[in-house]
Coordinates of C-alpha atoms in Angstrom, one line a residue:
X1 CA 2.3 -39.9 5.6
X2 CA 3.9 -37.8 3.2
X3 CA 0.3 -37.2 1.8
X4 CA -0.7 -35.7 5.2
X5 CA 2.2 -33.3 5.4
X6 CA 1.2 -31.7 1.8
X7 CA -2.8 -31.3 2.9
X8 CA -0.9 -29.9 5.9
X9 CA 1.4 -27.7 4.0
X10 CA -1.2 -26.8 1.5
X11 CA -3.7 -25.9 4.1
X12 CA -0.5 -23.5 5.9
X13 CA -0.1 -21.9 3.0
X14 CA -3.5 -21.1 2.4
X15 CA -4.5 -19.7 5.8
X16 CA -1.3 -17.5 5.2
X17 CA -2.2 -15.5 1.7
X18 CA -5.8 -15.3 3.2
X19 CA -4.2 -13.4 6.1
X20 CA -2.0 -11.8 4.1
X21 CA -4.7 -10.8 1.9
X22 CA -6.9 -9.7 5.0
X23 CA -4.1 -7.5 6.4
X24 CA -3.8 -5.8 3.4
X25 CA -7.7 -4.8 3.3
X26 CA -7.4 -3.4 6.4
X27 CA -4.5 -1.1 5.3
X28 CA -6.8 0.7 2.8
X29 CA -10.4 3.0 3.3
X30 CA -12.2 3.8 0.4
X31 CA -14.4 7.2 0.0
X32 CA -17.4 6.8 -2.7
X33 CA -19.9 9.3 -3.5
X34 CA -22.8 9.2 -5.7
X35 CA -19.7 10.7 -8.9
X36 CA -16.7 9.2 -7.8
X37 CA -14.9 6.8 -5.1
X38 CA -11.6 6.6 -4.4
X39 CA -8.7 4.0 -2.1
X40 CA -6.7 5.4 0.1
X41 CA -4.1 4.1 2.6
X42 CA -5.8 4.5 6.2
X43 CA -3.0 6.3 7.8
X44 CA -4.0 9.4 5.7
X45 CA -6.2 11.3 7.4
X46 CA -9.4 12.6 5.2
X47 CA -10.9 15.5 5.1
X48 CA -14.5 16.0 3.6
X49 CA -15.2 19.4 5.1
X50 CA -15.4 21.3 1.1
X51 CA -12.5 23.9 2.2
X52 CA -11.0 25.9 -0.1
X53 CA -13.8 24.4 -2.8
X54 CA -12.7 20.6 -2.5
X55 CA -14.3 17.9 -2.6
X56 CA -12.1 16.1 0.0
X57 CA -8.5 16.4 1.0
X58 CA -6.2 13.3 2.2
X59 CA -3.6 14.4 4.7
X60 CA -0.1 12.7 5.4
X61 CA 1.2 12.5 8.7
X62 CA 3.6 15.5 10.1
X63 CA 7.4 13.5 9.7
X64 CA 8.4 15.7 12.6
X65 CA 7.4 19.0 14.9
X66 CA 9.5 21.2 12.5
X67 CA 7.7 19.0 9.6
X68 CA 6.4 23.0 7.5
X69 CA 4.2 21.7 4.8
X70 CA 1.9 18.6 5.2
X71 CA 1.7 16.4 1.5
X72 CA -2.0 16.0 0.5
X73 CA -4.3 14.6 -2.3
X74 CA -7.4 17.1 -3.0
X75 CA -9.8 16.9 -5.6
X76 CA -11.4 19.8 -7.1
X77 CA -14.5 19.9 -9.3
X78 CA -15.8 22.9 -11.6
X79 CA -18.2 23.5 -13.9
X80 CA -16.4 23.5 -16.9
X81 CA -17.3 24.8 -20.7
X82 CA -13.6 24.3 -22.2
X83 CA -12.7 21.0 -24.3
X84 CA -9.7 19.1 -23.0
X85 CA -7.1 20.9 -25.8
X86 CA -8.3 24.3 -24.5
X87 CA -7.7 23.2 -21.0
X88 CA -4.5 21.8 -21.2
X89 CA -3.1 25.6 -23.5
X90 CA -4.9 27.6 -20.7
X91 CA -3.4 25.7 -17.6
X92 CA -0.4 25.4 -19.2
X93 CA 0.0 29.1 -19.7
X94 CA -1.5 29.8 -16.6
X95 CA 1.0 27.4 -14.1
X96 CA 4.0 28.6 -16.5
X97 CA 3.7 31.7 -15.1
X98 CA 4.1 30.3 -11.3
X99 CA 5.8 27.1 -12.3
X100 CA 8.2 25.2 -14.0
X101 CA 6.1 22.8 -15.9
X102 CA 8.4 18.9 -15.7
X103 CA 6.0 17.5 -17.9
X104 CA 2.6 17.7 -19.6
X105 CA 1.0 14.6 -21.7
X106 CA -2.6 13.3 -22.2
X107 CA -3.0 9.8 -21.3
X108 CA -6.4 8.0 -22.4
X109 CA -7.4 5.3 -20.3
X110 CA -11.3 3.7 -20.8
X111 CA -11.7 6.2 -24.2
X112 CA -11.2 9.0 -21.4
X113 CA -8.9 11.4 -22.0
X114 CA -7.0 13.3 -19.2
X115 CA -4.4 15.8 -18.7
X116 CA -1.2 14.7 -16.4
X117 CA 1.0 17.5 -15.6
X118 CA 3.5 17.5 -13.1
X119 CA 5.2 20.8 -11.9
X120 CA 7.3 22.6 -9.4
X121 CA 6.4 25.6 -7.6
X122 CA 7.4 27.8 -4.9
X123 CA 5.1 28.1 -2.0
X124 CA 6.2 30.0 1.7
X125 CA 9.6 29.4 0.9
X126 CA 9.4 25.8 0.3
X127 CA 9.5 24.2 -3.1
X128 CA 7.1 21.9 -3.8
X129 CA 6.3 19.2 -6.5
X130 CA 2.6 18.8 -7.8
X131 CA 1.3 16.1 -10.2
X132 CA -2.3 16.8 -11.3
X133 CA -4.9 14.7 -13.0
X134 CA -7.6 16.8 -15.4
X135 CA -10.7 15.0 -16.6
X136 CA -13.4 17.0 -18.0
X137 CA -16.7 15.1 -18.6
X138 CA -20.1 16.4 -19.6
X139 CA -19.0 20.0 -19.1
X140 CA -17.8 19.2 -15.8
X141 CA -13.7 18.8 -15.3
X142 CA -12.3 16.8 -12.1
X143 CA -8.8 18.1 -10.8
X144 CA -7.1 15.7 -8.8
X145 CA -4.0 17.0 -7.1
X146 CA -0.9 15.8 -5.3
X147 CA 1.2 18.3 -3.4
X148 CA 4.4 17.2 -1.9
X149 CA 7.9 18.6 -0.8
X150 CA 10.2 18.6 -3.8
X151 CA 13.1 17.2 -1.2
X152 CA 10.9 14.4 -0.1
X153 CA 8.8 13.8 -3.0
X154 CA 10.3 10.3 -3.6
X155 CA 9.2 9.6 -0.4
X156 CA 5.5 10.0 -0.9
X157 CA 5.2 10.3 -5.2
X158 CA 4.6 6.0 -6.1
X159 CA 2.0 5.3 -3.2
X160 CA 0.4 8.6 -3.8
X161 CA -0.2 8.1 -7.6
X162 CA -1.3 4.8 -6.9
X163 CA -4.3 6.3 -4.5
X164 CA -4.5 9.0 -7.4
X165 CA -4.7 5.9 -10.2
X166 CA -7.6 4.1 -7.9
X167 CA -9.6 7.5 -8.7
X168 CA -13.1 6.5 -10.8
X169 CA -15.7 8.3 -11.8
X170 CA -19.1 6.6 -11.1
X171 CA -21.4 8.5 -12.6
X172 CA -20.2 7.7 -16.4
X173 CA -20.1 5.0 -18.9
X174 CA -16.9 4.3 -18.8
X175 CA -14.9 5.2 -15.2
X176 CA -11.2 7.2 -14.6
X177 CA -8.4 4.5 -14.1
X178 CA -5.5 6.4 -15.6
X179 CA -2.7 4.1 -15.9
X180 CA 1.0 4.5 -14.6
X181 CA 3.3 6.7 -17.3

């Protein structure tokens, strides 16, 4: 008898983490192209229509109808003749002059090196706090971006660097999965 309630139990348990498991699928899309794929949560809303030079932009929801600024993920790609050192000097130069830069470190993650930067800014009035992944690769460098409201970046800044840490380059020997600093 008591053998018959622990298959039961067992069997329970099991159905439950494959449903759990299941659920959690369903909570995330993934966007792949021929040089890159990246997870996202499915509530944010993707755009793939190039604007402004992107490659895609993922859209939050609007918190409310006064809700002025919209936080988003874009990705930006250039052809790019600068070695990761140069990079970081110019962009560093270049933000500090519409920015206060909060930090700037390479990580290396797969023998890949990339720039991390996280910065504040003044945009329309509202400040804003950005945290950008560089990766330059064969002469090409990847700019992965996430723009939030500095008074509700807590809000948004874990899950959105996790969808930015899911980021992988497909078209390489060795793929982008920077890890969490």
């Amino acid at each position: 008898m008591k053998n018959i309630i622990i298959k039961k139990l067992c069997l329970f348990y099991f159905i439950n983490i494959i449903l759990s498991c299941q659920a959690q699928a369903d909570k995330f899309k993934q966007l792949s192209t021929d040089n890159f794929s990246i997870s996202y949560p499915n509530y944010l809303r993707l755009d793939k229509s190039k604007i402004d030079g992107t490659e895609f932009i993922l859209f939050t929801k609007k918190t409310s109808e006064t809700d002025n600024f919209i936080e988003n993920i874009n990705l930006v790609t250039y052809d790019y003749n600068m070695t990761l050192k140069e990079h970081i000097k110019y962009s560093n130069t270049e933000i500090t002059k519409i920015a206060t830069i909060i930090k700037s470190e390479i990580i290396e993650n797969n023998n890949l090196k990339i720039h991390r930067i996280i910065y504040e800014a003044t945009e329309n009035n509202i400040s804003l706090t950005v945290l950008q992944h560089s990766l330059i690769v064969n002469n090409k460098i990847f700019v992965l971006t996430f723009c939030g409201k500095s008074i509700d970046i807590n809000k948004y800044l874990s899950e959105m660097e996790d969808v930015m840490l899911s980021f992988k380059l497909l078209k390489h020997d060795n793929y982008i999965e920077p890890q969490r600093l």
